[in-house]
């Protein structure tokens, strides 16, 4: 922060030397009509100017200068946003490719996304824990965006009380006859290359022809990026230095090829390693204590699945948007239609799982009996010959808005019907049924103790025939609403007209979970689609005991609101808003906001607000049925404490260091979150060449809902006795202990920070120089994991909350415009943090493991530079070229692996750092 502030203040100081101190803002001509516009965060149309609430506006020119190619990448550049889900989280994360936005890391579900001021359906792939219960930014075509307005103060009276973190409003092009065709290409090294094409054209003049139609089409494609093409991500075995010592971290799976197996003491061994003296290809030797206090040691081979990952998925997107505006007498009718489709493919390592090897069977006698194993055993195996597990996700989004607006009897009004729908379909390949694999083993065809490609021809054919390929899971989310709002002047006060805004709305929200029969565990033969029942036993996905359950649920909400803007003096404006909401499945809510704007002198403005909010849990969080929900992200040992919990649940622990099944479901007893928000801001413009401001903000929430993180629960199993259950493994028939990640009201949360912006302008002999700095600095963040429990903080700290909130992050952009050339240099920076406590191996000077140690890495300050050159040789043509991450900085190394919304990548945290590296790009646009 200090580095960036020094640069920015230097630019501002230089501007102050050259430019006269008199305010040079242009005033409109005396006979020019005053245009009133709707500003995000208010229902009242007014003259566009700085208001009482902090609104950041990013226009089309700034979007183009940023070099970003999608709405998802754009919002990541807004320094007030952090903690949103990114596309790379789909790599083993089951996110269906969702990309979300979270203001100030308060949460995606508490950040309201609008399109032209209208609500949008939540993501159809949202799950029952509330994950991805936001709007998918992939549905917004960047080529159609005129500007983005971000309100960093929540609980807007116009849009609904659930906007606790704030509002992001995407405003599209309209009322233009201009045409534009743009092509572009982005080229990171070795993968994730993008090609894109967009076209837009407007027809008709609203003033001359009485109508305007604006249409925009966009298409882009991106290739995959493999982990092996990045040195920092290519393996799960990494040696590193920290705290003056040498360490080694091994991220692996206990299911390799050839398989590991349990011996008569329950220890994990590898028959191949016992016979040959070394572990097979793409594995490494793992030795670790068995149950603490027993003295037993697991000695087996861990599979390096990290080398199989595609760390950035391939993607295709298509979008079409059309906006119609037509005059109907003195009124306007309007209609907006958005259609978009995002297709994404992510691949991870071949499927792992466990297979029962009974004593006396040919496999047992051939491989295990010679090693002294006389009892039944479990083989932990990776079905490598079936190929990588592939998720092919398709998300379709539709938004249709129609209405009428205008002025009647002094009222500016807007009445509209809004329909939007998000459909998500997730298909898979590379997965068999657990019973199908068990049948393969029992038939003698499948041999889990041989290497890749060494099965018999008949076995390879049987493996191919057992592979399921097709639809697996998905969902649909719909939103329908009718709304009407209006505003007018009531009286003339000393500072101007007192304005009133009122409105009402009724909405219906529906969500349908649509798992396939295979996902539900209702098929005896997933490949053939044979239903189970009677003698035909049900099968589930090999290595994953999750069994989704279909359900449908919805809610109706009604709301009315009123808002007053009162310029009581020429220097003082007061505002007040009140909203009443009624939910069909929750209590009614009353929310309010008060605000002020004071300009004691023309160069200074002071503003502030205080309000409250109400956020009901999502429909799935309340109504979903208890079901299997995948596996833990981290592996855990069966300690004596964990064994005691397993015994209490009539279950058994996993052998060795293993992942555990998860259970989750809705909770009808959840209470709504209730919040209080406040902002206090100061803007100072001592001269036309210098503008600066700071907004202090605070959010506090009670009865927050979420789930206990797995690392917290596993660290103290007895303390969280109600966070456990059990799950029967279809492949082995054993009832294992399972982690219950159910929805809870966790307690209170507090967030406080300051948003800073400084802009300096300078006319030089080389052209117009502009430098802008935006910084968000977190002062406090504290959350409870249990009601009345202790508080934890994620500010600069990856520990108990499963996430990191960066203390400081910002962006400094300097632009030099010379004739028809514009050059832009950008600096992106964020402070460091303390990584999660992670168990690593200690190495001596010769690289030999001498023991294990739990460490917390210090992750340092991180910054990247961007560059762009824009050439506009004529009014019709513009060509830009540049580089993102100009100096090709790798993400900082982190040994931790768990954390919410995190993919399977290792060696860096994909939630906070981009694996694509330096990205060269070029765009060409032709306007007509």
Tab-separated table of C-alpha atoms in Angstrom, residues 154-155 161 590-593 610-614 675-677:
chain	number	residue	atom	x	y	z
A	154	UNK	CA	-25.746	-2.500	1.332
A	155	UNK	CA	-29.474	-2.895	1.973
A	161	UNK	CA	-32.858	-5.676	1.944
A	590	UNK	CA	-38.553	-4.022	8.017
A	591	UNK	CA	-35.361	-2.360	6.862
A	592	UNK	CA	-34.375	1.275	6.750
A	593	UNK	CA	-31.569	3.588	5.709
A	610	UNK	CA	-26.580	3.978	8.329
A	611	UNK	CA	-29.016	1.146	7.702
A	612	UNK	CA	-29.957	-2.433	8.339
A	613	UNK	CA	-30.571	-5.549	6.248
A	614	UNK	CA	-32.349	-8.902	6.244
A	675	UNK	CA	-27.354	-6.891	9.536
A	676	UNK	CA	-26.433	-3.313	10.313
A	677	UNK	CA	-24.347	-1.221	7.935
